[in-house]
PDB file of C-alpha atoms in Angstrom:
ATOM      1  CA  MET K   4       0.000   0.000   0.000  1.00 38.00           C
ATOM      2  CA  LEU K   5       1.462   3.336  -1.037  1.00 42.00           C
ATOM      3  CA  PRO K   6       2.018   5.840   1.808  1.00 50.00           C
ATOM      4  CA  LEU K   7      -0.009   9.038   1.693  1.00 51.00           C
ATOM      5  CA  LEU K   8       2.015  12.163   0.937  1.00 50.00           C
ATOM      6  CA  SER K   9       2.053  14.689   3.764  1.00 54.00           C
ATOM      7  CA  TYR K  10       1.100  18.328   3.271  1.00 55.00           C
ATOM      8  CA  ARG K  11       4.581  19.197   4.486  1.00 63.00           C
ATOM      9  CA  THR K  12       6.491  17.208   1.902  1.00 81.00           C
ATOM     10  CA  VAL K  13       8.132  19.063  -0.917  1.00 84.00           C
ATOM     11  CA  GLN K  14       6.905  16.481  -3.403  1.00 87.00           C
ATOM     12  CA  PHE K  15       3.274  16.953  -2.446  1.00 88.00           C
ATOM     13  CA  ARG K  16       3.443  20.760  -2.592  1.00 89.00           C
ATOM     14  CA  SER K  17       5.190  20.600  -5.938  1.00 91.00           C
ATOM     15  CA  ALA K  18       2.476  18.274  -7.264  1.00 92.00           C
ATOM     16  CA  CYS K  19      -0.220  20.687  -6.042  1.00 93.00           C
ATOM     17  CA  PHE K  20       1.419  23.602  -7.826  1.00 94.00           C
ATOM     18  CA  ARG K  21       1.690  21.615 -11.036  1.00 94.00           C
ATOM     19  CA  LEU K  22      -1.956  20.604 -10.781  1.00 95.00           C
ATOM     20  CA  ARG K  23      -3.024  24.207 -10.223  1.00 96.00           C
ATOM     21  CA  ASP K  24      -0.943  25.345 -13.206  1.00 95.00           C
ATOM     22  CA  TYR K  25      -2.520  22.612 -15.326  1.00 96.00           C
ATOM     23  CA  VAL K  26      -6.003  23.872 -14.416  1.00 96.00           C
ATOM     24  CA  MET K  27      -5.020  27.446 -15.253  1.00 96.00           C
ATOM     25  CA  THR K  28      -3.581  26.557 -18.673  1.00 95.00           C
ATOM     26  CA  THR K  29      -6.326  24.070 -19.553  1.00 94.00           C
ATOM     27  CA  VAL K  30      -9.336  26.076 -18.421  1.00 95.00           C
ATOM     28  CA  PHE K  31      -8.428  29.753 -18.513  1.00 92.00           C
ATOM     29  CA  ALA K  32      -5.733  30.015 -21.183  1.00 83.00           C
ATOM     30  CA  ASP K  33      -6.830  32.193 -24.085  1.00 69.00           C
ATOM     31  CA  GLU K  34      -7.845  30.037 -27.005  1.00 55.00           C
ATOM     32  CA  GLU K  35      -6.040  30.626 -30.264  1.00 49.00           C
ATOM     33  CA  PRO K  36      -8.195  30.959 -33.393  1.00 45.00           C
ATOM     34  CA  SER K  37      -6.460  27.877 -34.809  1.00 42.00           C
ATOM     35  CA  GLN K  38      -7.687  25.730 -31.933  1.00 49.00           C
ATOM     36  CA  PHE K  39     -11.056  25.331 -33.646  1.00 49.00           C
ATOM     37  CA  GLN K  40     -11.443  24.356 -37.258  1.00 53.00           C
ATOM     38  CA  GLU K  41     -13.735  26.425 -39.411  1.00 52.00           C
ATOM     39  CA  ASP K  42     -16.135  23.503 -39.747  1.00 50.00           C
ATOM     40  CA  ASP K  43     -16.356  22.919 -35.985  1.00 60.00           C
ATOM     41  CA  ASP K  44     -19.958  23.300 -34.961  1.00 74.00           C
ATOM     42  CA  ASP K  45     -21.383  24.597 -31.696  1.00 82.00           C
ATOM     43  CA  GLU K  46     -21.726  21.041 -30.391  1.00 86.00           C
ATOM     44  CA  VAL K  47     -17.945  20.506 -30.475  1.00 88.00           C
ATOM     45  CA  LYS K  48     -17.291  23.810 -28.727  1.00 88.00           C
ATOM     46  CA  THR K  49     -19.892  22.959 -26.111  1.00 91.00           C
ATOM     47  CA  GLU K  50     -18.242  19.607 -25.421  1.00 92.00           C
ATOM     48  CA  ILE K  51     -14.888  21.316 -24.944  1.00 92.00           C
ATOM     49  CA  LEU K  52     -16.446  23.815 -22.550  1.00 94.00           C
ATOM     50  CA  ILE K  53     -18.100  21.020 -20.572  1.00 94.00           C
ATOM     51  CA  GLU K  54     -14.772  19.227 -20.237  1.00 95.00           C
ATOM     52  CA  LYS K  55     -13.070  22.400 -18.997  1.00 96.00           C
ATOM     53  CA  ARG K  56     -15.837  22.965 -16.455  1.00 96.00           C
ATOM     54  CA  ARG K  57     -15.379  19.375 -15.263  1.00 97.00           C
ATOM     55  CA  VAL K  58     -11.649  19.962 -14.736  1.00 96.00           C
ATOM     56  CA  LEU K  59     -12.310  23.166 -12.799  1.00 97.00           C
ATOM     57  CA  ALA K  60     -15.011  21.585 -10.654  1.00 97.00           C
ATOM     58  CA  SER K  61     -12.718  18.665  -9.801  1.00 96.00           C
ATOM     59  CA  PHE K  62     -10.053  21.074  -8.591  1.00 97.00           C
ATOM     60  CA  GLY K  63     -12.710  22.828  -6.512  1.00 96.00           C
ATOM     61  CA  LYS K  64     -13.498  19.542  -4.757  1.00 95.00           C
ATOM     62  CA  LEU K  65      -9.843  19.217  -3.733  1.00 95.00           C
ATOM     63  CA  ILE K  66     -10.118  22.654  -2.120  1.00 94.00           C
ATOM     64  CA  ALA K  67     -13.439  21.783  -0.485  1.00 94.00           C
ATOM     65  CA  PHE K  68     -11.976  18.647   1.134  1.00 93.00           C
ATOM     66  CA  SER K  69      -8.834  20.551   2.233  1.00 91.00           C
ATOM     67  CA  ILE K  70      -6.603  18.283   0.171  1.00 91.00           C
ATOM     68  CA  ILE K  71      -4.989  21.270  -1.542  1.00 92.00           C
ATOM     69  CA  GLU K  72      -3.957  24.412   0.312  1.00 93.00           C
ATOM     70  CA  MET K  73      -6.531  27.162  -0.184  1.00 95.00           C
ATOM     71  CA  ARG K  74      -3.982  29.836  -1.167  1.00 95.00           C
ATOM     72  CA  LEU K  75      -3.160  27.879  -4.321  1.00 95.00           C
ATOM     73  CA  ALA K  76      -6.610  28.817  -5.614  1.00 96.00           C
ATOM     74  CA  ALA K  77      -5.770  32.544  -5.673  1.00 97.00           C
ATOM     75  CA  PRO K  78      -5.173  32.710  -9.473  1.00 96.00           C
ATOM     76  CA  ILE K  79      -8.493  30.893 -10.003  1.00 97.00           C
ATOM     77  CA  PHE K  80     -10.372  33.305  -7.728  1.00 97.00           C
ATOM     78  CA  ALA K  81      -8.847  36.121  -9.798  1.00 96.00           C
ATOM     79  CA  GLN K  82     -10.670  34.804 -12.886  1.00 95.00           C
ATOM     80  CA  TYR K  83     -14.131  35.265 -11.342  1.00 96.00           C
ATOM     81  CA  VAL K  84     -15.117  38.417 -13.246  1.00 93.00           C
ATOM     82  CA  LYS K  85     -13.086  37.799 -16.399  1.00 92.00           C
ATOM     83  CA  SER K  86     -14.536  34.304 -16.962  1.00 92.00           C
ATOM     84  CA  PHE K  87     -17.896  34.880 -15.314  1.00 92.00           C
ATOM     85  CA  GLN K  88     -19.990  33.757 -18.278  1.00 92.00           C
ATOM     86  CA  ASP K  89     -18.405  30.304 -18.641  1.00 93.00           C
ATOM     87  CA  TYR K  90     -17.069  29.508 -15.170  1.00 95.00           C
ATOM     88  CA  GLY K  91     -18.468  32.123 -12.790  1.00 95.00           C
ATOM     89  CA  ASP K  92     -20.831  29.712 -11.039  1.00 96.00           C
ATOM     90  CA  ILE K  93     -18.062  27.192 -10.338  1.00 96.00           C
ATOM     91  CA  VAL K  94     -15.582  29.800  -9.081  1.00 97.00           C
ATOM     92  CA  LYS K  95     -18.268  31.356  -6.879  1.00 96.00           C
ATOM     93  CA  ALA K  96     -19.148  27.944  -5.423  1.00 96.00           C
ATOM     94  CA  MET K  97     -15.451  27.317  -4.794  1.00 96.00           C
ATOM     95  CA  MET K  98     -15.122  30.606  -2.878  1.00 96.00           C
ATOM     96  CA  SER K  99     -18.328  29.933  -0.934  1.00 95.00           C
ATOM     97  CA  LYS K 100     -16.996  26.565   0.202  1.00 95.00           C
ATOM     98  CA  ALA K 101     -13.660  28.129   1.080  1.00 96.00           C
ATOM     99  CA  ARG K 102     -15.489  30.693   3.219  1.00 95.00           C
ATOM    100  CA  GLU K 103     -17.325  27.904   5.034  1.00 95.00           C
ATOM    101  CA  LEU K 104     -14.015  26.203   5.788  1.00 95.00           C
ATOM    102  CA  ASN K 105     -12.268  29.326   7.091  1.00 96.00           C
ATOM    103  CA  ARG K 106     -13.419  32.903   6.495  1.00 96.00           C
ATOM    104  CA  THR K 107     -10.053  34.444   7.287  1.00 96.00           C
ATOM    105  CA  LYS K 108      -8.119  32.102   4.996  1.00 96.00           C
ATOM    106  CA  CYS K 109     -10.650  32.707   2.244  1.00 97.00           C
ATOM    107  CA  MET K 110     -10.258  36.488   2.427  1.00 97.00           C
ATOM    108  CA  ARG K 111      -6.491  36.147   2.580  1.00 97.00           C
ATOM    109  CA  THR K 112      -6.658  34.111  -0.605  1.00 97.00           C
ATOM    110  CA  GLN K 113      -8.850  36.764  -2.215  1.00 98.00           C
ATOM    111  CA  LEU K 114      -6.369  39.434  -1.161  1.00 97.00           C
ATOM    112  CA  LEU K 115      -3.596  37.410  -2.775  1.00 97.00           C
ATOM    113  CA  SER K 116      -5.695  37.227  -5.957  1.00 97.00           C
ATOM    114  CA  LEU K 117      -5.970  41.014  -6.071  1.00 97.00           C
ATOM    115  CA  GLU K 118      -2.257  41.451  -5.369  1.00 97.00           C
ATOM    116  CA  GLN K 119      -1.379  39.101  -8.220  1.00 97.00           C
ATOM    117  CA  LEU K 120      -3.653  40.950 -10.657  1.00 97.00           C
ATOM    118  CA  PHE K 121      -2.229  44.277  -9.500  1.00 97.00           C
ATOM    119  CA  GLU K 122       1.382  43.171  -9.979  1.00 96.00           C
ATOM    120  CA  GLU K 123       0.588  41.641 -13.364  1.00 95.00           C
ATOM    121  CA  LEU K 124      -1.010  44.880 -14.575  1.00 95.00           C
ATOM    122  CA  ARG K 125       1.872  46.950 -13.219  1.00 94.00           C
ATOM    123  CA  ASP K 126       4.443  44.745 -14.946  1.00 93.00           C
ATOM    124  CA  GLN K 127       2.554  45.010 -18.232  1.00 92.00           C
ATOM    125  CA  ASN K 128       2.708  48.806 -18.017  1.00 90.00           C
ATOM    126  CA  GLU K 129       6.389  49.076 -17.016  1.00 86.00           C
ATOM    127  CA  GLY K 130       5.731  49.847 -13.387  1.00 85.00           C
ATOM    128  CA  ARG K 131       2.923  52.345 -13.941  1.00 88.00           C
ATOM    129  CA  ILE K 132      -0.796  52.092 -13.163  1.00 90.00           C
ATOM    130  CA  ASP K 133      -3.354  54.100 -15.103  1.00 90.00           C
ATOM    131  CA  ARG K 134      -6.047  54.636 -12.477  1.00 89.00           C
ATOM    132  CA  SER K 135      -8.567  55.531 -15.191  1.00 90.00           C
ATOM    133  CA  SER K 136      -7.970  52.422 -17.302  1.00 93.00           C
ATOM    134  CA  GLU K 137     -10.557  49.702 -17.862  1.00 94.00           C
ATOM    135  CA  GLU K 138      -8.198  47.036 -16.510  1.00 94.00           C
ATOM    136  CA  TRP K 139      -7.795  48.899 -13.224  1.00 95.00           C
ATOM    137  CA  THR K 140     -11.552  49.377 -12.952  1.00 95.00           C
ATOM    138  CA  LYS K 141     -12.080  45.630 -13.375  1.00 95.00           C
ATOM    139  CA  ILE K 142      -9.710  44.851 -10.497  1.00 96.00           C
ATOM    140  CA  LYS K 143     -11.562  47.323  -8.285  1.00 96.00           C
ATOM    141  CA  ASP K 144     -14.864  45.724  -9.291  1.00 96.00           C
ATOM    142  CA  LEU K 145     -13.485  42.305  -8.380  1.00 97.00           C
ATOM    143  CA  ALA K 146     -12.450  43.609  -4.949  1.00 97.00           C
ATOM    144  CA  HIS K 147     -15.968  44.966  -4.421  1.00 96.00           C
ATOM    145  CA  ARG K 148     -17.480  41.583  -5.359  1.00 96.00           C
ATOM    146  CA  PHE K 149     -15.115  39.791  -2.995  1.00 96.00           C
ATOM    147  CA  ALA K 150     -16.295  42.042  -0.161  1.00 95.00           C
ATOM    148  CA  LEU K 151     -19.937  41.299  -0.963  1.00 94.00           C
ATOM    149  CA  MET K 152     -19.181  37.585  -0.745  1.00 93.00           C
ATOM    150  CA  ALA K 153     -18.091  38.016   2.872  1.00 91.00           C
ATOM    151  CA  GLY K 154     -21.773  37.647   3.754  1.00 86.00           C
ATOM    152  CA  VAL K 155     -24.550  39.807   5.162  1.00 87.00           C
ATOM    153  CA  ASP K 156     -23.629  39.103   8.792  1.00 88.00           C
ATOM    154  CA  ASN K 157     -20.789  41.530   9.455  1.00 88.00           C
ATOM    155  CA  TYR K 158     -20.192  40.060  12.912  1.00 91.00           C
ATOM    156  CA  LYS K 159     -19.340  36.641  11.491  1.00 92.00           C
ATOM    157  CA  SER K 160     -16.972  38.104   8.892  1.00 94.00           C
ATOM    158  CA  ARG K 161     -15.565  40.831  11.164  1.00 95.00           C
ATOM    159  CA  GLN K 162     -12.221  39.192  11.944  1.00 95.00           C
ATOM    160  CA  ALA K 163     -11.696  38.101   8.342  1.00 96.00           C
ATOM    161  CA  VAL K 164     -12.408  41.567   6.925  1.00 97.00           C
ATOM    162  CA  VAL K 165     -10.137  43.290   9.456  1.00 97.00           C
ATOM    163  CA  THR K 166      -7.331  40.826   8.670  1.00 97.00           C
ATOM    164  CA  PHE K 167      -7.869  41.501   4.962  1.00 97.00           C
ATOM    165  CA  HIS K 168      -7.340  45.233   5.532  1.00 97.00           C
ATOM    166  CA  ARG K 169      -4.453  44.979   7.991  1.00 97.00           C
ATOM    167  CA  GLU K 170      -2.469  42.736   5.662  1.00 97.00           C
ATOM    168  CA  GLY K 171      -3.501  44.910   2.712  1.00 97.00           C
ATOM    169  CA  ILE K 172      -2.134  48.024   4.455  1.00 97.00           C
ATOM    170  CA  ILE K 173       1.174  46.278   5.101  1.00 96.00           C
ATOM    171  CA  TYR K 174       1.323  45.252   1.431  1.00 96.00           C
ATOM    172  CA  CYS K 175       0.639  48.810   0.255  1.00 95.00           C
ATOM    173  CA  LEU K 176       3.509  50.210   2.326  1.00 93.00           C
ATOM    174  CA  LEU K 177       6.092  47.545   1.497  1.00 91.00           C
ATOM    175  CA  ARG K 178       9.507  48.875   0.510  1.00 84.00           C
ATOM    176  CA  ASN K 179      12.700  47.247  -0.701  1.00 74.00           C
ATOM    177  CA  GLY K 180      14.765  49.766   1.246  1.00 69.00           C
ATOM    178  CA  PRO K 181      14.457  52.618   3.761  1.00 71.00           C
ATOM    179  CA  PRO K 182      11.956  55.466   3.098  1.00 70.00           C
ATOM    180  CA  ASP K 183      13.370  58.020   0.661  1.00 71.00           C
ATOM    181  CA  GLY K 184      10.452  60.449   0.337  1.00 71.00           C
ATOM    182  CA  SER K 185       8.930  58.726  -2.671  1.00 80.00           C
ATOM    183  CA  PRO K 186       5.729  56.661  -2.319  1.00 86.00           C
ATOM    184  CA  PRO K 187       6.052  52.855  -1.992  1.00 89.00           C
ATOM    185  CA  SER K 188       5.651  50.959  -5.250  1.00 90.00           C
ATOM    186  CA  ASN K 189       2.426  49.302  -4.021  1.00 94.00           C
ATOM    187  CA  LEU K 190       0.808  52.497  -2.722  1.00 93.00           C
ATOM    188  CA  VAL K 191      -1.819  52.657  -5.476  1.00 95.00           C
ATOM    189  CA  PHE K 192      -3.208  49.361  -4.120  1.00 96.00           C
ATOM    190  CA  PHE K 193      -4.943  51.510  -1.475  1.00 96.00           C
ATOM    191  CA  ASP K 194      -7.535  52.186  -4.209  1.00 95.00           C
ATOM    192  CA  ILE K 195      -8.362  48.470  -4.147  1.00 96.00           C
ATOM    193  CA  LEU K 196      -8.678  48.372  -0.369  1.00 97.00           C
ATOM    194  CA  ALA K 197     -10.956  51.409  -0.440  1.00 96.00           C
ATOM    195  CA  GLU K 198     -13.473  49.384  -2.464  1.00 95.00           C
ATOM    196  CA  THR K 199     -14.000  47.026   0.489  1.00 96.00           C
ATOM    197  CA  THR K 200     -14.252  49.429   3.453  1.00 95.00           C
ATOM    198  CA  PHE K 201     -18.072  49.265   3.395  1.00 94.00           C
ATOM    199  CA  LYS K 202     -17.843  45.838   5.058  1.00 95.00           C
ATOM    200  CA  LEU K 203     -15.964  47.235   8.059  1.00 95.00           C
ATOM    201  CA  MET K 204     -17.720  48.104  11.306  1.00 94.00           C
ATOM    202  CA  ASP K 205     -17.211  51.651  12.589  1.00 92.00           C
ATOM    203  CA  ILE K 206     -15.305  50.504  15.657  1.00 93.00           C
ATOM    204  CA  ASP K 207     -12.913  48.586  13.404  1.00 95.00           C
ATOM    205  CA  LYS K 208     -12.378  51.700  11.328  1.00 94.00           C
ATOM    206  CA  LYS K 209     -11.909  54.431  13.923  1.00 90.00           C
ATOM    207  CA  GLY K 210     -11.752  52.610  17.268  1.00 89.00           C
ATOM    208  CA  PRO K 211      -8.719  52.795  19.591  1.00 89.00           C
ATOM    209  CA  LYS K 212      -7.353  49.617  18.015  1.00 90.00           C
ATOM    210  CA  GLY K 213      -8.996  50.162  14.644  1.00 93.00           C
ATOM    211  CA  LEU K 214      -7.538  50.284  11.162  1.00 95.00           C
ATOM    212  CA  LEU K 215      -7.082  54.041  11.171  1.00 94.00           C
ATOM    213  CA  ALA K 216      -4.833  53.765  14.239  1.00 94.00           C
ATOM    214  CA  PHE K 217      -3.014  50.817  12.633  1.00 95.00           C
ATOM    215  CA  LEU K 218      -2.515  52.863   9.457  1.00 94.00           C
ATOM    216  CA  GLU K 219      -1.074  55.776  11.444  1.00 92.00           C
ATOM    217  CA  GLU K 220       1.288  53.379  13.213  1.00 92.00           C
ATOM    218  CA  GLN K 221       2.548  52.017   9.902  1.00 91.00           C
ATOM    219  CA  LEU K 222       2.897  55.508   8.415  1.00 88.00           C
ATOM    220  CA  MET K 223       5.169  56.573  11.264  1.00 87.00           C
ATOM    221  CA  LYS K 224       7.834  54.440   9.588  1.00 82.00           C
ATOM    222  CA  GLU K 225       7.483  56.602   6.468  1.00 77.00           C
ATOM    223  CA  GLY K 226       8.360  59.822   8.288  1.00 73.00           C
ATOM    224  CA  GLU K 227       6.890  63.056   6.944  1.00 73.00           C
ATOM    225  CA  ILE K 228       4.489  62.511   4.052  1.00 74.00           C
ATOM    226  CA  PRO K 229       4.124  65.245   1.394  1.00 69.00           C
ATOM    227  CA  GLU K 230       0.341  65.517   1.535  1.00 64.00           C
ATOM    228  CA  ASP K 231      -0.021  67.736  -1.528  1.00 67.00           C
ATOM    229  CA  GLU K 232       1.717  65.361  -3.974  1.00 74.00           C
ATOM    230  CA  ILE K 233      -0.404  63.480  -6.487  1.00 81.00           C
ATOM    231  CA  GLU K 234       1.472  60.205  -5.987  1.00 83.00           C
ATOM    232  CA  TRP K 235       0.108  59.894  -2.437  1.00 87.00           C
ATOM    233  CA  GLY K 236      -3.499  60.254  -3.635  1.00 90.00           C
ATOM    234  CA  PRO K 237      -4.445  56.556  -3.114  1.00 93.00           C
ATOM    235  CA  LEU K 238      -3.489  56.846   0.555  1.00 92.00           C
ATOM    236  CA  ARG K 239      -5.768  59.857   0.963  1.00 91.00           C
ATOM    237  CA  THR K 240      -8.559  57.960  -0.791  1.00 92.00           C
ATOM    238  CA  TYR K 241      -8.281  55.027   1.597  1.00 95.00           C
ATOM    239  CA  ARG K 242      -8.006  57.203   4.676  1.00 93.00           C
ATOM    240  CA  THR K 243     -11.119  59.133   3.662  1.00 92.00           C
ATOM    241  CA  ALA K 244     -12.959  55.829   3.156  1.00 93.00           C
ATOM    242  CA  LEU K 245     -12.027  54.802   6.704  1.00 93.00           C
ATOM    243  CA  VAL K 246     -12.909  58.115   8.321  1.00 90.00           C
ATOM    244  CA  GLY K 247     -16.079  58.641   6.304  1.00 78.00           C
ATOM    245  CA  ASN K 248     -15.902  62.438   6.509  1.00 52.00           C
ATOM    246  CA  THR K 249     -13.698  64.710   4.402  1.00 42.00           C
ATOM    247  CA  ALA K 250     -12.886  67.137   7.223  1.00 46.00           C
ATOM    248  CA  GLU K 251     -12.053  64.294   9.614  1.00 46.00           C
ATOM    249  CA  ALA K 252      -9.812  62.733   6.967  1.00 44.00           C
ATOM    250  CA  TYR K 253      -7.861  65.966   6.526  1.00 44.00           C
ATOM    251  CA  ASN K 254      -7.491  66.379  10.289  1.00 48.00           C
ATOM    252  CA  SER K 255      -6.293  62.783  10.521  1.00 45.00           C
ATOM    253  CA  MET K 256      -3.649  63.461   7.878  1.00 43.00           C
ATOM    254  CA  TYR K 257      -2.631  66.664   9.670  1.00 42.00           C
ATOM    255  CA  TYR K 258      -2.656  65.527  13.300  1.00 44.00           C
ATOM    256  CA  GLY K 259      -2.271  61.748  13.001  1.00 43.00           C
ATOM    257  CA  SER K 260      -2.025  60.157  16.440  1.00 40.00           C
ATOM    258  CA  MET K 261      -0.923  63.398  18.118  1.00 44.00           C
ATOM    259  CA  PRO K 262      -2.068  63.823  21.770  1.00 45.00           C
ATOM    260  CA  SER K 263      -5.008  66.163  22.332  1.00 44.00           C
ATOM    261  CA  ASN K 264      -2.967  68.711  24.345  1.00 47.00           C
ATOM    262  CA  LYS K 265      -0.570  69.169  21.410  1.00 43.00           C
ATOM    263  CA  ARG K 266      -3.485  69.436  18.981  1.00 44.00           C
ATOM    264  CA  LYS K 267      -4.760  72.445  20.919  1.00 42.00           C
ATOM    265  CA  MET K 268      -1.366  74.115  20.580  1.00 42.00           C
ATOM    266  CA  MET K 269      -1.532  73.716  16.804  1.00 40.00           C
ATOM    267  CA  GLY K 270      -4.960  75.297  16.396  1.00 43.00           C
ATOM    268  CA  SER K 271      -8.529  74.243  15.724  1.00 43.00           C
ATOM    269  CA  PRO K 272      -9.406  71.320  13.460  1.00 44.00           C
ATOM    270  CA  MET K 273     -10.446  71.933   9.893  1.00 41.00           C
ATOM    271  CA  THR K 274     -14.106  72.208   8.988  1.00 44.00           C
ATOM    272  CA  LEU K 275     -15.727  71.169   5.717  1.00 43.00           C
ATOM    273  CA  VAL K 276     -15.591  74.817   4.605  1.00 45.00           C
ATOM    274  CA  ASP K 277     -11.846  74.889   5.294  1.00 45.00           C
ATOM    275  CA  VAL K 278     -11.391  71.680   3.347  1.00 39.00           C
ATOM    276  CA  LYS K 279     -13.277  73.030   0.336  1.00 45.00           C
ATOM    277  CA  ARG K 280     -11.199  76.203   0.381  1.00 45.00           C
ATOM    278  CA  ALA K 281      -7.982  74.209   0.617  1.00 40.00           C
ATOM    279  CA  ARG K 282      -8.974  72.005  -2.291  1.00 42.00           C
ATOM    280  CA  GLU K 283      -9.615  75.079  -4.425  1.00 47.00           C
ATOM    281  CA  ASP K 284      -6.383  76.830  -3.379  1.00 42.00           C
ATOM    282  CA  TYR K 285      -4.102  73.854  -3.990  1.00 36.00           C
ATOM    283  CA  GLY K 286      -5.899  72.273  -6.946  1.00 40.00           C
ATOM    284  CA  ILE K 287      -6.536  69.029  -5.092  1.00 35.00           C
ATOM    285  CA  ASP K 288      -9.538  68.283  -7.286  1.00 40.00           C
ATOM    286  CA  THR K 289      -7.103  67.647 -10.153  1.00 35.00           C
ATOM    287  CA  TRP K 290      -5.881  64.394  -8.559  1.00 34.00           C
ATOM    288  CA  GLN K 291      -8.063  62.292 -10.810  1.00 35.00           C
ATOM    289  CA  SER K 292      -7.446  64.152 -14.073  1.00 35.00           C
ATOM    290  CA  GLY K 293      -4.745  64.301 -16.687  1.00 37.00           C
ATOM    291  CA  SER K 294      -1.370  62.749 -15.949  1.00 38.00           C
ATOM    292  CA  GLY K 295      -2.370  62.500 -12.301  1.00 39.00           C
ATOM    293  CA  ASN K 296      -3.980  59.172 -13.086  1.00 41.00           C
ATOM    294  CA  TYR K 297      -0.544  57.634 -13.404  1.00 38.00           C
ATOM    295  CA  VAL K 298       1.276  56.445 -10.344  1.00 42.00           C
ATOM    296  CA  GLN K 299       4.850  55.215 -10.292  1.00 39.00           C
TER     297      GLN K 299
END
């Protein structure tokens, strides 16, 4: 009787990766025009589609029975919107089962899916992201759909959603070296995180141990941030989504985690009128126009 391969063995993990890659190339690889002959009828194409769906569903069962590590399904989760017409129901069922197994692991896998799509798009555009492009909009739409799949009971998904954001914040601020005044290469990913803040509870946004406080803690490593530079726009977008009020977001950027006695020494907080005036004076409304859509 052959011994079962352990999850920890290199051979088993290597086999799982090869299987996942086989599913990706067999099911989701773009079909060349030469793959079908001109005389192929709809019945032949339907049979091919059925076979691909069978392969994908079989892989989903391996995830459902925890035979394959859930994170290996990240590239498949990333295909949910792109291949919705042919395989959307199977991918959705796969994610639903993954959520039943472990909500936090499922959302971590979804976060990995978004990171992989983001890095792929950035590499295709030589390190630049056009925030007005259709491809970028599709990734944001996928993030929004992932958040909706967390379920209607925010209490059950609370820990998973918070973990999603905490690890997303760390990813956005990753650097290869010490801070040099320029934004981190992943900073624009804050736009993706902002699409999912509606699933957060208020206490997890602005509470004493909430994400806003965690963000401020991580930003302390960056030193002084040039608030008026276009490249830092995604950070402002995410912070505003957490705070939920434009004036509060500006005050958060200005004061950060400063003690209340020092805040008094620096003057009164900004009001919405002050914010509007500042936006007009410094041309902040031009963040989303022209070359400002590009982020290094």
